[in-house]
GROMACS .gro file of C-alpha atoms in nm:
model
  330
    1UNK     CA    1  -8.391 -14.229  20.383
    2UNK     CA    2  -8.239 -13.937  20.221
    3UNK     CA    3  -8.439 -13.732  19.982
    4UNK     CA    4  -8.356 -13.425  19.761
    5UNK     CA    5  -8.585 -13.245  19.465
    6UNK     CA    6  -8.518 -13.146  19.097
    7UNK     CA    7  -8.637 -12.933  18.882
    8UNK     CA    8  -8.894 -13.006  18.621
    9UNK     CA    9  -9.075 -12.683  18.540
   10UNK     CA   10  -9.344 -12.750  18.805
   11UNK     CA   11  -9.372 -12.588  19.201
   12UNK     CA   12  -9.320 -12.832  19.363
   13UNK     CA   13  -9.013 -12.994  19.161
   14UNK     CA   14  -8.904 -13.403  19.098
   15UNK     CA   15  -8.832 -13.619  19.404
   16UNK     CA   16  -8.558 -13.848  19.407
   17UNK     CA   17  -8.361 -14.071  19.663
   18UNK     CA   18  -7.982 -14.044  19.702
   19UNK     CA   19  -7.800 -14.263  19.857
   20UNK     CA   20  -7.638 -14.323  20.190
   21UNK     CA   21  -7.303 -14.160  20.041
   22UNK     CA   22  -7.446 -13.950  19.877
   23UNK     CA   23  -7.314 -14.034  19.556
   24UNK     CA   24  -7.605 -14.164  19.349
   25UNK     CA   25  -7.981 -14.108  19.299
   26UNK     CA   26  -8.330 -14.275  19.190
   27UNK     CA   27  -8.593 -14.133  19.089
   28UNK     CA   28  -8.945 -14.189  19.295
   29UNK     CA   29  -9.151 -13.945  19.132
   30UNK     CA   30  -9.393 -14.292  19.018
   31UNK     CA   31  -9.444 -14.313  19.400
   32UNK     CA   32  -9.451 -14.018  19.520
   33UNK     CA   33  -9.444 -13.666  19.256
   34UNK     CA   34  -9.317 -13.469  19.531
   35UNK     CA   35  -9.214 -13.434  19.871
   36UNK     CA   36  -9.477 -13.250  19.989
   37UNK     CA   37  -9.644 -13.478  19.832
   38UNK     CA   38  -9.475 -13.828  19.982
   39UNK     CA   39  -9.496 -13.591  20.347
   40UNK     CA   40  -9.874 -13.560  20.302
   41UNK     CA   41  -9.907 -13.929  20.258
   42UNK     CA   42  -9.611 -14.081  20.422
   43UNK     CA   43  -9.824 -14.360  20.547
   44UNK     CA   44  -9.922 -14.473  20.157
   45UNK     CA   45  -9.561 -14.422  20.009
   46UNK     CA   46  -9.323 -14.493  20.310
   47UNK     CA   47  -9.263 -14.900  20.272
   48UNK     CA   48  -9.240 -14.820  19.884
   49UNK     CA   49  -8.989 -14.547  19.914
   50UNK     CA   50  -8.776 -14.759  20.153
   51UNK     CA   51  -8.754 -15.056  19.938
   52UNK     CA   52  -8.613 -14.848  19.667
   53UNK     CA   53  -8.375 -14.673  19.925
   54UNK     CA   54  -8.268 -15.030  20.014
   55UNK     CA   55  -8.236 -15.099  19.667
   56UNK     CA   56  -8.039 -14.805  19.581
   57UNK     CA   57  -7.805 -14.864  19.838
   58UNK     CA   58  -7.743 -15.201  19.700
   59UNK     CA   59  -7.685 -15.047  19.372
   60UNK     CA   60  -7.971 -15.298  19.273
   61UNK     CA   61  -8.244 -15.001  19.132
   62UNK     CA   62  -8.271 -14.943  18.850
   63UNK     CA   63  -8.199 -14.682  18.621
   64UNK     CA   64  -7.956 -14.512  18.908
   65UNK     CA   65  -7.781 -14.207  18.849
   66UNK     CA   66  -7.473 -13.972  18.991
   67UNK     CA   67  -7.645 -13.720  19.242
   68UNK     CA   68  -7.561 -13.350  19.158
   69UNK     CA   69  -7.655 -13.170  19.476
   70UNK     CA   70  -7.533 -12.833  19.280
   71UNK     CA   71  -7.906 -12.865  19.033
   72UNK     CA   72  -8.104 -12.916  19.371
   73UNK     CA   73  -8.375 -12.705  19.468
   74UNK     CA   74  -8.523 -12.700  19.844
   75UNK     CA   75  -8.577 -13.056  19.927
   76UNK     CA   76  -8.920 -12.902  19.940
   77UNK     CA   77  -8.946 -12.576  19.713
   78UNK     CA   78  -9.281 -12.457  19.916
   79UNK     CA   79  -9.422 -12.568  20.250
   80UNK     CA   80  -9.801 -12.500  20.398
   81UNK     CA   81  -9.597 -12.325  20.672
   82UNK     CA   82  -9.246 -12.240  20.777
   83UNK     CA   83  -9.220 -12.124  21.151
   84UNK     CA   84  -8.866 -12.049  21.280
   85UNK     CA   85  -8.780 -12.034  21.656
   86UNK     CA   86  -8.482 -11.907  21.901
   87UNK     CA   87  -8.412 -12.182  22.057
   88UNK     CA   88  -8.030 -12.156  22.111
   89UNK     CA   89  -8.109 -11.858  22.401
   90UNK     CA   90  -7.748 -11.835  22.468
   91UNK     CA   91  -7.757 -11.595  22.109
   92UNK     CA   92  -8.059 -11.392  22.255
   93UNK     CA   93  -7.857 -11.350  22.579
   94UNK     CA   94  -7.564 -11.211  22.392
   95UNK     CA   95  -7.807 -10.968  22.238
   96UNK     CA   96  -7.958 -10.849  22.534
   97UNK     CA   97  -7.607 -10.797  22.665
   98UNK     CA   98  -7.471 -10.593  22.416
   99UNK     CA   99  -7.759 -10.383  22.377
  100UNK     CA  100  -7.849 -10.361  22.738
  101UNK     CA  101  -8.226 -10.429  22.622
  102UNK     CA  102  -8.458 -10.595  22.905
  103UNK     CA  103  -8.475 -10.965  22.915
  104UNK     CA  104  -8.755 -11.096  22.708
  105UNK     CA  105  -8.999 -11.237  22.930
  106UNK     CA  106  -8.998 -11.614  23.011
  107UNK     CA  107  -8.716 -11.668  22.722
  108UNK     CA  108  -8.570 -11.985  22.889
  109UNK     CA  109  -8.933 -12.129  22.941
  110UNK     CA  110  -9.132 -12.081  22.674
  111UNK     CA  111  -8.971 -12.047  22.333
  112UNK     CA  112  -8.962 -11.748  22.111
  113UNK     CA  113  -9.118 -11.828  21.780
  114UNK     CA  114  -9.212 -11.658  21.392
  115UNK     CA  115  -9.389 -11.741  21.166
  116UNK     CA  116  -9.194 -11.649  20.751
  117UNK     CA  117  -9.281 -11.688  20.441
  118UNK     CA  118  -9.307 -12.038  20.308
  119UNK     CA  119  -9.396 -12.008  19.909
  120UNK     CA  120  -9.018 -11.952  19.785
  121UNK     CA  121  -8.762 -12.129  19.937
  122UNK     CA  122  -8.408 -12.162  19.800
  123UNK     CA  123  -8.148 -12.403  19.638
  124UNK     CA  124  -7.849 -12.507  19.822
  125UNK     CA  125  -7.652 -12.286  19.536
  126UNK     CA  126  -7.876 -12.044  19.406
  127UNK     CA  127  -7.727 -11.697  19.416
  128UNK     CA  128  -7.945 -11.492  19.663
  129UNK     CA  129  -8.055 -11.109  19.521
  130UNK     CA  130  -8.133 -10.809  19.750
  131UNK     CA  131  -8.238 -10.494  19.703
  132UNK     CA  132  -7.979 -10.313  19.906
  133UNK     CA  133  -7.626 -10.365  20.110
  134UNK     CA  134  -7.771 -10.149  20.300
  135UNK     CA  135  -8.025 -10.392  20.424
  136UNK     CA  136  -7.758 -10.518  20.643
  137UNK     CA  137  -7.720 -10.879  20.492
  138UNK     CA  138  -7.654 -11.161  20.713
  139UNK     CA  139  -7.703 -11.541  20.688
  140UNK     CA  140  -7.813 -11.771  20.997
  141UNK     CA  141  -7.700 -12.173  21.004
  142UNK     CA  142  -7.958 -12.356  21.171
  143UNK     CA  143  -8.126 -12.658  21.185
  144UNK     CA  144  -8.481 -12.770  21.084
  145UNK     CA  145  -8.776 -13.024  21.115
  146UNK     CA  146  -9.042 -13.112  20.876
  147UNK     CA  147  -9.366 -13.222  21.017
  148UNK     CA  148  -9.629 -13.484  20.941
  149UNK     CA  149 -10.022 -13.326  21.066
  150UNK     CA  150  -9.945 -13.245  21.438
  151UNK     CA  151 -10.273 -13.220  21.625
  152UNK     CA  152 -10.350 -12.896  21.817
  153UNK     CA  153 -10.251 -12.919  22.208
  154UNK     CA  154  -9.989 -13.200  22.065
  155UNK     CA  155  -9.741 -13.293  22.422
  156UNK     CA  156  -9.399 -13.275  22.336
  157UNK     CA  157  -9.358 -13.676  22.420
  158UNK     CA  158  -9.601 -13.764  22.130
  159UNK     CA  159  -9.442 -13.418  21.898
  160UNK     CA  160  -9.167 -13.620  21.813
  161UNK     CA  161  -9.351 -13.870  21.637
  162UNK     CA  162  -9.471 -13.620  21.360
  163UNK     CA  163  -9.088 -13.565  21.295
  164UNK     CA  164  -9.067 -13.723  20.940
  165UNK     CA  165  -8.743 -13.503  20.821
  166UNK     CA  166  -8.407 -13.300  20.912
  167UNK     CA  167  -8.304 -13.016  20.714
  168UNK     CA  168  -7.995 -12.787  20.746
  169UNK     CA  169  -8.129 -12.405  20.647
  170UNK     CA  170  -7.982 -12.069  20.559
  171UNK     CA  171  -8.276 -11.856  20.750
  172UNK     CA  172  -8.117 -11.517  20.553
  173UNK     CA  173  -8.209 -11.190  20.753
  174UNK     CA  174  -8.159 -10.788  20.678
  175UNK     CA  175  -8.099 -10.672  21.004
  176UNK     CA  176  -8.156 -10.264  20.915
  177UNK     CA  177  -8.515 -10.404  20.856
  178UNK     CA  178  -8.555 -10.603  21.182
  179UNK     CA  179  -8.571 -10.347  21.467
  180UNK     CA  180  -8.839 -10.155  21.324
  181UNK     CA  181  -9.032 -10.445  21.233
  182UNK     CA  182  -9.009 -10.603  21.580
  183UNK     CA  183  -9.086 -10.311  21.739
  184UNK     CA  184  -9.407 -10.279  21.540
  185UNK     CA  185  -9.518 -10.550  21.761
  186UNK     CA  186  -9.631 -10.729  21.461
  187UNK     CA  187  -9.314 -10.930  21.325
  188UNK     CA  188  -9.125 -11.010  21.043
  189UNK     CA  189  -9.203 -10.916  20.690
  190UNK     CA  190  -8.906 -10.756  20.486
  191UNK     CA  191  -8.677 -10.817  20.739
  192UNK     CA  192  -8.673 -11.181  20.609
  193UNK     CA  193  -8.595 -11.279  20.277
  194UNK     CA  194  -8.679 -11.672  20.154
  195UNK     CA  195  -8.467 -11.934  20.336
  196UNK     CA  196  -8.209 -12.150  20.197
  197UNK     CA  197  -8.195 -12.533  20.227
  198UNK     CA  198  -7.903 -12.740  20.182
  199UNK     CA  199  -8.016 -13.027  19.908
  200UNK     CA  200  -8.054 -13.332  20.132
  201UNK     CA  201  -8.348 -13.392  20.364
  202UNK     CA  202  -8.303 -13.735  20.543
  203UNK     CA  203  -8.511 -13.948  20.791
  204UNK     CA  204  -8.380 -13.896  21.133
  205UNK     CA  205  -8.262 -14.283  21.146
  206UNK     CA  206  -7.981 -14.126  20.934
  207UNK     CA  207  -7.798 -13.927  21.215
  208UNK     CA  208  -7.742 -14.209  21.439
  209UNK     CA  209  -7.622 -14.089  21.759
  210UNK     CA  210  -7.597 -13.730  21.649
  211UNK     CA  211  -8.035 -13.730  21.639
  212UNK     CA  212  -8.037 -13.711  22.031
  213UNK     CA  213  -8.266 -13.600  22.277
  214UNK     CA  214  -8.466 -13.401  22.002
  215UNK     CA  215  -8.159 -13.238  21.894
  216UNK     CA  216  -7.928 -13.235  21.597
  217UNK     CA  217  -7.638 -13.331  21.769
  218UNK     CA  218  -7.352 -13.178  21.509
  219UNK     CA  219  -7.137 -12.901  21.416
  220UNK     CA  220  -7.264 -12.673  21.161
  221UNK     CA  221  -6.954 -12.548  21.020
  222UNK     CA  222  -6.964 -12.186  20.843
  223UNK     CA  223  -6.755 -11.981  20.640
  224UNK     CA  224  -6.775 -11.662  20.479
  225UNK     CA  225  -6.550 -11.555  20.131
  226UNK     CA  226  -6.359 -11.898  20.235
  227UNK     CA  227  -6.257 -11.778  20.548
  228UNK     CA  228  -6.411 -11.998  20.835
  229UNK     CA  229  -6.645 -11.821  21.056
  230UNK     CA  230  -6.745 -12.069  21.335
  231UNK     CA  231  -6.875 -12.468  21.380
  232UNK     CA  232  -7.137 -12.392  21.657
  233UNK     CA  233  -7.323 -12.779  21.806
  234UNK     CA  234  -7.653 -12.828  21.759
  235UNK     CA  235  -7.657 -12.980  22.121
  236UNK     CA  236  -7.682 -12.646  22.292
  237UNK     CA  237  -8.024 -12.637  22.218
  238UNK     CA  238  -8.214 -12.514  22.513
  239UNK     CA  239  -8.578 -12.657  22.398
  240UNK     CA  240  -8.598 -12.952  22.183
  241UNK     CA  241  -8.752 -12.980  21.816
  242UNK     CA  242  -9.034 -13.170  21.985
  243UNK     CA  243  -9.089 -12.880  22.254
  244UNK     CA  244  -9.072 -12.646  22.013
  245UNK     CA  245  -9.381 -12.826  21.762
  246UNK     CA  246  -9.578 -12.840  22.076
  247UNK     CA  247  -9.555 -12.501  22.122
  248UNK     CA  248  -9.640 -12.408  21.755
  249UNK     CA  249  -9.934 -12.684  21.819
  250UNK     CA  250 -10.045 -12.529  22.108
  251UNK     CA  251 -10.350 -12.352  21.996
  252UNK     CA  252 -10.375 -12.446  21.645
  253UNK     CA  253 -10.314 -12.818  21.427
  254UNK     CA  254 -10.025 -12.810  21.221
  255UNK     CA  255 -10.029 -12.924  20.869
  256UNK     CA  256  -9.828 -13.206  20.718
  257UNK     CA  257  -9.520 -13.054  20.531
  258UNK     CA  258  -9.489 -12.730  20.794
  259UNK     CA  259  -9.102 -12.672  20.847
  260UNK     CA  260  -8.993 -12.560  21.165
  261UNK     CA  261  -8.638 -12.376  21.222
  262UNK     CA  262  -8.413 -12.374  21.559
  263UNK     CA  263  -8.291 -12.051  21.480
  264UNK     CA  264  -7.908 -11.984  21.459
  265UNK     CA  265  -7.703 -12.218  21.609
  266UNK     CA  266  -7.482 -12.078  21.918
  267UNK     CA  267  -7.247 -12.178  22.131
  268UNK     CA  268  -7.113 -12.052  22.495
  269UNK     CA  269  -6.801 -12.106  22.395
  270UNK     CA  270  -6.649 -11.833  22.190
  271UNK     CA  271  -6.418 -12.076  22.065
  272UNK     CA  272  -6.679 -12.221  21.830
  273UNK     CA  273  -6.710 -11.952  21.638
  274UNK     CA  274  -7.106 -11.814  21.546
  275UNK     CA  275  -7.300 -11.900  21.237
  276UNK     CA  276  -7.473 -11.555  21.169
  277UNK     CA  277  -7.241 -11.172  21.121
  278UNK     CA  278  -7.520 -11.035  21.386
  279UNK     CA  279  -7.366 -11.244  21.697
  280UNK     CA  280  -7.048 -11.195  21.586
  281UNK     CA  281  -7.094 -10.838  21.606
  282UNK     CA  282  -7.250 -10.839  21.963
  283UNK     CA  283  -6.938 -11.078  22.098
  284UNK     CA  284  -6.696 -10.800  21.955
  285UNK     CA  285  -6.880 -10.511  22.079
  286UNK     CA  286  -6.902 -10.705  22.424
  287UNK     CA  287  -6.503 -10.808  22.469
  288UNK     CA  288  -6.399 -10.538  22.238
  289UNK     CA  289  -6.609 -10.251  22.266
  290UNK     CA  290  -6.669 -10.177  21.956
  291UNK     CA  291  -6.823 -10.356  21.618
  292UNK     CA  292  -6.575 -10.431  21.380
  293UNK     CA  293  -6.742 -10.672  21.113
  294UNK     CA  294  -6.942 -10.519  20.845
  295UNK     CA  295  -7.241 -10.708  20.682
  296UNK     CA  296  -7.272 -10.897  20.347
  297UNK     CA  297  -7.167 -10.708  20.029
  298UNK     CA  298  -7.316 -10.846  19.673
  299UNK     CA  299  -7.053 -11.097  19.570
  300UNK     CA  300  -6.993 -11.209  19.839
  301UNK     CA  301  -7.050 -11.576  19.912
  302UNK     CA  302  -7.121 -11.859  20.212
  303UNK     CA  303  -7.094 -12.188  20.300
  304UNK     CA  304  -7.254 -12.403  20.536
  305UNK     CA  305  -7.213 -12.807  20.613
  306UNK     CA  306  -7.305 -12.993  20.906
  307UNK     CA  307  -7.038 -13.230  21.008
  308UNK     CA  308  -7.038 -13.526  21.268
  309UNK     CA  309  -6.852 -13.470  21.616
  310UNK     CA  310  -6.567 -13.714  21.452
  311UNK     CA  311  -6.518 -13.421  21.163
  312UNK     CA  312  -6.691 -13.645  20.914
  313UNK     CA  313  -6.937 -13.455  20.648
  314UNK     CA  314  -7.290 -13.490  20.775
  315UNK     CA  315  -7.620 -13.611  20.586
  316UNK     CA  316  -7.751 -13.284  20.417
  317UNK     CA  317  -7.503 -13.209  20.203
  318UNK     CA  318  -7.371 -12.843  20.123
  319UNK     CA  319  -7.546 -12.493  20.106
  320UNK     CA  320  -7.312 -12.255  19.913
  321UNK     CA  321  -7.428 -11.926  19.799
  322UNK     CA  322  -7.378 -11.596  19.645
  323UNK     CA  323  -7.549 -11.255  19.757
  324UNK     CA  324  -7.645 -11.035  19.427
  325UNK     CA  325  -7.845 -10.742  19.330
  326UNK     CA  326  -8.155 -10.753  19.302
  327UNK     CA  327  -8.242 -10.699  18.875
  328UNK     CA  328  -8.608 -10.816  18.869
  329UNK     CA  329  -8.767 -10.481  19.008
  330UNK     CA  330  -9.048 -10.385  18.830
   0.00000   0.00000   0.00000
């Protein structure tokens, strides 16, 4: 099933269903109000929801409408938890390169993991405000999971069965913020803004071959002002969504509805490109010596699609944004 939300002056927004192109929607609020909500109760709602999908897909719904993926919030607007890890360690190694910093302990064993803010997540176009270029503004294509209740001390072979959803997520970061902050010993706070989703979250039956081995198996494909920036594969992965919930789950049960991120997707190969300005910048001060690429300015803009290994547009639809100044300051 694919799912995306609309607004309707509430939190938590409408649901709907779109279909398998992508072209038309239902609504399933009468079933289930919300997707946190359908999440929360997926056992209740699921045969319901898939006998409109089926029905939608057979254009035999009713009251079916044209899907507008540009008046989409988050699939889900809020989540009881967003965690985000590193899990494509080839981008930590290029950061320990450039910087000649000490190998984080254990990196390609146990996974390196945050835990964000999860009240205020973005639309696939809503313009993004912060409070300073100075910040050093920079965007991060990854991949996500959302989670039915994991237990605590959850094995990765049974994790994957609390996989409900795939999202594709714009994890923004100010990387002027982010040293001091990690440093501190005690995380993130301003150095991450609210995440972006693109508008589509689907069942992982949708991916076909490309949901493999616990990965996302497809290019992410990223540019920046229209220029392309890099198509990084999910398949690089070094630990698997499952490995990574079982991690989170370790010492503590997971809600249903908590998001979990794969942090930016990365590639060996420098012919793929990179889906944040921060690698980037570490691969030219590596081969070139020097950093050459500046970070976001307001006005500028990104895109970010996930396409199939054949070059076909994936399931999740489009995230395109807009960095502006902040205006709302008190």
């Amino acid at each position: 099933m694919k799912f995306a939300t609309l607004p309707n002056g509430t939190l938590d927004g409408k649901l709907i269903l779109v279909s398998k192109d992508l072209l038309t929607a239902v609504d399933v609020s009468s079933i289930a109000p919300n997707l946190l909500h359908a999440i929360q109760n997926w056992e209740t709602v699921e045969s319901d929801l898939n006998a409109v999908y089926e029905q939608l897909n057979t254009r035999k719904a009713s009251e079916i409408f044209d899907f507008d993926p540009s008046v989409c919030l988050a699939p889900m607007p809020r989540s009881p938890q967003w965690l985000d890890a590193s899990a494509f360690t080839n981008h930590g190694r290029l950061m320990e390169q450039a910087f000649n910093t000490d190998p984080i302990e254990n990196f390609d064993t146990i996974p390196v993991m945050y835990q964000g803010a999860s009240d205020d997540f973005q639309g696939p176009t809503a313009d993004m405000p912060m409070p300073s270029e100075e910040d050093g503004i920079d965007f991060e294509g990854e991949f996500g999971v959302i989670m039915s209740e994991v237990p605590m001390s959850t094995s990765a072979e049974k994790a994957v069965e609390h996989i409900r959803l795939i999202v594709q997520i714009n994890d923004w970061s100010l990387r002027a913020l982010g040293p001091r902050e990690m440093n501190s010993g005690f995380g993130f706070l301003q150095a991450k803004p609210s995440s972006s989703f693109a508008p589509v979250a689907v069942t992982p039956d949708e991916l076909g071959d490309a949901w493999k081995n616990g990965r996302v198996n497809m290019h992410l494909h990223v540019s920046w002002n229209g220029q392309r920036f890099g198509e990084p594969h999910g398949s690089e992965m070094n630990f698997s969504f499952p490995q990574l919930i079982a991690h989170a789950a370790r010492s503590r049960r997971l809600t249903a509805g908590c998001v979990l991120g794969s942090g930016t997707v990365s590639n060996v190969s420098r012919a793929a490109g990179s889906a944040c300005i921060s690698e980037r910048r570490v691969i030219e001060k590596i081969d070139l010596g020097e950093i050459k690429t500046g970070f976001m300015r307001f006005g500028d803009s990104v895109r970010m699609q996930a396409k199939y290994d054949d070059g076909s547009d994936g399931p999740f639809g489009v995230i395109e944004q807009r960095v502006v100044e902040n205006s709302s300051a008190g």
